[in-house]
Short mmCIF file of N, CA and C in Angstrom, two decimals:
data_model
loop_
_atom_site.label_atom_id
_atom_site.label_comp_id
_atom_site.label_asym_id
_atom_site.label_seq_id
_atom_site.Cartn_x
_atom_site.Cartn_y
_atom_site.Cartn_z
N THR M 2 -3.61 -2.87 -16.72
CA THR M 2 -3.25 -1.48 -16.37
C THR M 2 -1.76 -1.38 -16.08
N SER M 3 -1.12 -0.37 -16.64
CA SER M 3 0.32 -0.22 -16.41
C SER M 3 0.58 0.41 -15.05
N MET M 4 1.63 -0.02 -14.41
CA MET M 4 1.97 0.54 -13.09
C MET M 4 2.31 2.02 -13.22
N LYS M 5 2.95 2.37 -14.33
CA LYS M 5 3.33 3.78 -14.55
C LYS M 5 2.08 4.66 -14.56
N ALA M 6 1.02 4.17 -15.17
CA ALA M 6 -0.22 4.95 -15.24
C ALA M 6 -0.95 4.88 -13.91
N SER M 7 -0.69 3.82 -13.16
CA SER M 7 -1.37 3.65 -11.87
C SER M 7 -0.80 4.61 -10.83
N LEU M 8 0.50 4.89 -10.93
CA LEU M 8 1.13 5.78 -9.96
C LEU M 8 0.50 7.16 -9.96
N PRO M 9 0.49 7.85 -11.09
CA PRO M 9 -0.12 9.20 -11.16
C PRO M 9 -1.62 9.14 -10.86
N ARG M 10 -2.25 8.04 -11.22
CA ARG M 10 -3.69 7.90 -10.98
C ARG M 10 -3.96 7.83 -9.49
N ALA M 11 -3.12 7.09 -8.76
CA ALA M 11 -3.29 6.96 -7.31
C ALA M 11 -3.05 8.31 -6.65
N ALA M 12 -2.07 9.05 -7.14
CA ALA M 12 -1.75 10.37 -6.58
C ALA M 12 -2.92 11.32 -6.81
N GLU M 13 -3.55 11.21 -7.97
CA GLU M 13 -4.69 12.08 -8.28
C GLU M 13 -5.86 11.76 -7.35
N THR M 14 -6.06 10.49 -7.07
CA THR M 14 -7.15 10.08 -6.18
C THR M 14 -6.90 10.60 -4.77
N LEU M 15 -5.64 10.50 -4.33
CA LEU M 15 -5.28 10.97 -2.99
C LEU M 15 -5.52 12.47 -2.89
N ALA M 16 -5.08 13.20 -3.90
CA ALA M 16 -5.23 14.66 -3.90
C ALA M 16 -6.72 15.02 -3.93
N SER M 17 -7.50 14.24 -4.66
CA SER M 17 -8.93 14.53 -4.76
C SER M 17 -9.60 14.26 -3.41
N ASP M 18 -9.11 13.24 -2.71
CA ASP M 18 -9.69 12.91 -1.41
C ASP M 18 -9.41 14.03 -0.41
N MET M 19 -8.25 14.64 -0.53
CA MET M 19 -7.87 15.72 0.37
C MET M 19 -8.50 17.02 -0.12
#
């Protein structure tokens, strides 16, 4: 997994959690 793709993915997960 690319870190570049992981960054936006982590942000999406955080936003979904909130």
